[in-house]
Coordinates of C-alpha atoms in Angstrom, one line a residue:
M22 CA 14.3 12.2 16.7
P23 CA 11.6 9.7 16.9
L24 CA 10.1 8.0 13.7
N25 CA 7.2 9.6 13.1
L26 CA 4.3 8.7 10.7
V27 CA 2.0 10.6 9.0
I28 CA -1.6 9.4 8.7
G29 CA -5.2 11.2 7.4
N30 CA -8.6 10.3 9.0
K31 CA -8.8 7.4 11.8
N32 CA -12.0 6.4 10.5
Y33 CA -11.8 6.0 6.8
S34 CA -7.7 5.7 6.5
S35 CA -7.1 2.3 5.6
W36 CA -3.6 2.7 4.4
S37 CA -2.9 4.5 7.3
L38 CA -4.7 2.0 10.1
R39 CA -1.8 -1.0 8.1
A40 CA 0.7 1.5 8.7
W41 CA 0.0 2.6 11.8
L42 CA -0.6 -1.3 13.5
A43 CA 3.2 -1.8 11.9
I44 CA 4.7 0.9 14.0
E45 CA 2.7 -0.6 17.0
L46 CA 3.8 -3.8 16.5
T47 CA 7.5 -2.6 17.0
G48 CA 6.9 -1.3 20.6
A49 CA 9.0 1.3 18.8
A50 CA 8.4 4.9 20.4
Y51 CA 7.5 7.2 17.8
D52 CA 5.0 10.7 16.8
E53 CA 2.2 10.9 15.5
T54 CA 1.3 13.4 13.2
L55 CA -2.6 13.5 11.7
I56 CA -3.4 15.5 8.8
P57 CA -6.8 15.0 7.8
L58 CA -8.3 14.0 5.1
F59 CA -11.1 15.8 2.5
Q60 CA -9.5 19.4 2.8
P61 CA -9.0 22.4 0.8
D62 CA -5.8 22.0 2.0
S63 CA -5.2 18.6 3.2
R64 CA -2.1 17.8 -0.7
Q65 CA -0.8 20.9 -0.1
R66 CA 0.5 19.5 3.7
L67 CA 0.4 16.2 3.2
L68 CA 3.5 16.8 0.0
T69 CA 5.7 18.5 3.1
H70 CA 5.9 15.0 4.2
S71 CA 5.5 13.1 1.5
P72 CA 6.0 13.2 -2.3
T73 CA 3.3 11.8 -3.4
G74 CA 1.2 13.6 -1.0
K75 CA -0.8 11.7 0.0
V76 CA -0.4 9.0 3.7
P77 CA 0.7 6.9 4.9
V78 CA 4.9 8.0 5.3
L79 CA 7.2 7.4 8.0
L80 CA 9.4 9.6 8.1
T81 CA 13.0 9.0 9.6
E82 CA 16.2 10.4 10.9
A83 CA 18.5 8.2 8.8
D84 CA 16.8 6.7 6.6
G85 CA 14.4 9.9 5.0
A86 CA 11.0 9.5 3.9
I87 CA 9.7 6.3 3.1
W88 CA 5.7 5.7 1.8
D89 CA 2.9 3.7 1.5
S90 CA 2.0 1.2 3.7
L91 CA 3.9 -1.8 2.3
S92 CA 7.0 -0.1 2.0
I93 CA 6.8 0.8 5.5
G94 CA 6.0 -2.7 6.8
E95 CA 9.3 -3.9 5.0
Y96 CA 11.1 -1.5 6.3
L97 CA 9.9 -1.7 9.9
A98 CA 10.5 -6.1 9.5
E99 CA 14.1 -4.8 8.6
R100 CA 14.6 -2.3 11.2
F101 CA 13.1 -3.9 14.5
P102 CA 13.5 -8.0 13.7
E103 CA 13.0 -8.7 16.7
A104 CA 9.4 -7.5 16.8
G105 CA 8.6 -10.4 14.8
L106 CA 6.2 -8.2 11.8
W107 CA 6.7 -11.5 9.4
P108 CA 6.1 -14.6 10.9
L109 CA 10.0 -16.5 11.2
D110 CA 8.9 -20.0 9.6
V111 CA 10.2 -19.9 5.8
A112 CA 6.8 -20.9 3.4
A113 CA 4.6 -19.3 7.2
R114 CA 6.1 -15.6 5.5
A115 CA 6.4 -16.1 2.1
L116 CA 2.2 -16.8 2.5
A117 CA 2.5 -14.3 5.0
R118 CA 3.9 -11.7 2.0
S119 CA 1.8 -13.4 -0.1
V120 CA -1.2 -12.2 1.0
C121 CA -0.4 -8.9 2.0
A122 CA 0.9 -8.4 -1.3
E123 CA -3.0 -9.7 -2.8
M124 CA -4.2 -7.2 0.1
H125 CA -2.1 -4.4 -1.1
S126 CA -2.9 -4.5 -4.9
G127 CA -6.5 -6.7 -5.3
F128 CA -10.0 -6.4 -3.7
M129 CA -11.2 -3.2 -5.8
A130 CA -14.5 -4.0 -5.7
L131 CA -14.7 -4.1 -1.8
R132 CA -12.8 -1.4 -1.3
S133 CA -14.9 0.5 -3.8
H134 CA -18.4 -0.8 -2.8
M135 CA -17.2 -0.5 1.3
P136 CA -14.4 2.3 1.7
M137 CA -14.0 1.6 5.2
D138 CA -16.1 4.4 7.4
M139 CA -15.2 2.5 11.3
A140 CA -18.2 4.5 12.8
R141 CA -20.8 2.3 10.0
R142 CA -23.0 0.4 10.7
Q143 CA -25.1 0.0 8.4
A144 CA -25.3 -3.2 5.4
L145 CA -25.4 -2.6 1.8
D146 CA -29.2 -2.7 -0.4
T147 CA -27.3 -5.1 -2.5
V148 CA -24.0 -6.2 -2.8
P149 CA -22.5 -6.9 -6.2
A150 CA -21.2 -9.7 -7.2
E151 CA -17.8 -8.8 -7.6
V152 CA -18.0 -7.6 -3.8
E153 CA -18.9 -11.4 -2.9
A154 CA -16.4 -12.8 -5.2
D155 CA -13.7 -10.4 -3.2
I156 CA -15.5 -11.5 0.3
Q157 CA -15.0 -15.4 -0.3
R158 CA -12.0 -14.6 -1.9
V159 CA -10.5 -12.8 1.7
V160 CA -12.6 -15.7 3.9
A161 CA -10.2 -17.9 1.5
L162 CA -7.4 -16.6 2.4
W163 CA -7.9 -16.0 6.6
A164 CA -9.2 -20.2 5.9
E165 CA -5.1 -21.1 4.5
C166 CA -3.5 -19.0 7.0
R167 CA -5.4 -19.9 10.1
R168 CA -5.2 -23.4 8.8
R169 CA -1.4 -23.8 7.5
F170 CA 0.5 -21.6 10.5
G171 CA -2.4 -20.4 12.8
Q172 CA -2.3 -22.9 15.5
G173 CA 0.0 -20.6 17.7
G174 CA -2.8 -18.2 18.4
P175 CA -5.9 -16.5 17.0
Y176 CA -4.3 -14.5 14.7
L177 CA -3.6 -15.4 11.2
F178 CA 0.0 -16.7 12.3
G179 CA -0.8 -17.1 14.9
Q180 CA 0.6 -13.9 16.2
P181 CA 0.2 -10.8 15.5
S182 CA 2.0 -10.0 12.6
L183 CA 1.7 -7.7 9.2
A184 CA -0.7 -10.0 7.8
D185 CA -2.9 -9.4 10.0
A186 CA -2.4 -4.8 9.9
F187 CA -3.0 -5.6 5.7
F188 CA -6.5 -7.2 6.9
A189 CA -7.7 -5.1 9.6
P190 CA -9.3 -2.2 7.3
V191 CA -11.1 -5.3 5.8
A192 CA -12.4 -6.9 9.0
S193 CA -13.6 -3.2 9.6
R194 CA -15.1 -3.2 6.4
L195 CA -16.8 -6.5 6.8
R196 CA -18.4 -5.5 10.4
S197 CA -19.4 -1.7 8.6
Y198 CA -21.9 -3.2 6.0
A199 CA -22.8 -6.0 8.3
V200 CA -21.3 -8.7 6.5
A201 CA -22.4 -12.2 7.1
L202 CA -19.7 -14.6 7.5
P203 CA -18.6 -18.2 7.9
D204 CA -18.1 -18.7 11.7
E205 CA -13.9 -19.1 11.8
A206 CA -14.0 -16.1 9.7
A207 CA -16.6 -13.9 12.3
A208 CA -14.1 -15.6 15.3
Y209 CA -11.3 -13.6 13.2
V210 CA -13.0 -10.3 12.7
E211 CA -13.6 -10.5 16.5
T212 CA -10.3 -11.3 16.9
L213 CA -8.9 -8.5 15.6
Y214 CA -11.9 -6.0 16.8
Q215 CA -10.2 -7.3 20.6
W216 CA -6.7 -6.6 19.7
P217 CA -5.5 -4.0 21.7
A218 CA -3.7 -1.7 19.2
F219 CA -7.1 -2.6 17.2
Q220 CA -8.4 -0.9 19.7
R221 CA -7.4 2.2 20.4
W222 CA -7.1 3.2 17.0
Y223 CA -11.0 1.9 16.9
Q224 CA -12.1 3.9 19.6
A225 CA -10.1 6.9 18.6
A226 CA -11.7 6.7 15.1
L227 CA -15.2 6.5 16.9
E228 CA -14.0 10.0 18.4
E229 CA -13.1 11.1 15.5
A230 CA -16.8 10.7 13.3
E231 CA -18.8 12.0 16.3
S232 CA -16.6 15.1 16.8
S233 CA -17.7 15.6 12.9
E234 CA -21.3 15.1 13.3

């Protein structure tokens, strides 16, 4: 049985996007099971796959179910070390893990006021101060990663890694809500939108949003 990644709606599920980009980075064969969220039976259907009733969850034949996007990313990095999901350099890898952990546990104001909606193209009437603070922190993190370890390419650590997978939904929020960014941060957002894996998800999200209208 190949790996099976259970995800939610591509237009809205930011944590699903993170895990999906992570498994795409491995190049491994996998199945995708999409369970629409916000439906009366969504939780019941999810509980047949995940003990938390949430997405994403990675189903494996040998190792059971792995839930939570960060756990999925770590599992894939261990199972497919040749894919380079984490940077090879020790200091770079430590920073990549730190920024992923911060993304995983922080930026609550940004998440709350700017939920992922990939089909959206409209700014908020007013951006709360706590959201502005989150955005400035994101921009600072991106700048630090690029300055210290971005010489090998346009991604945070040069080449695509779990750090990019974790910040891709943030980039989509910044574009969806028409947030003005410094040139370097705007260039990084464009890099993610040109990433072939992200493009595939993005196009599917737009089709999903259109079909639900």
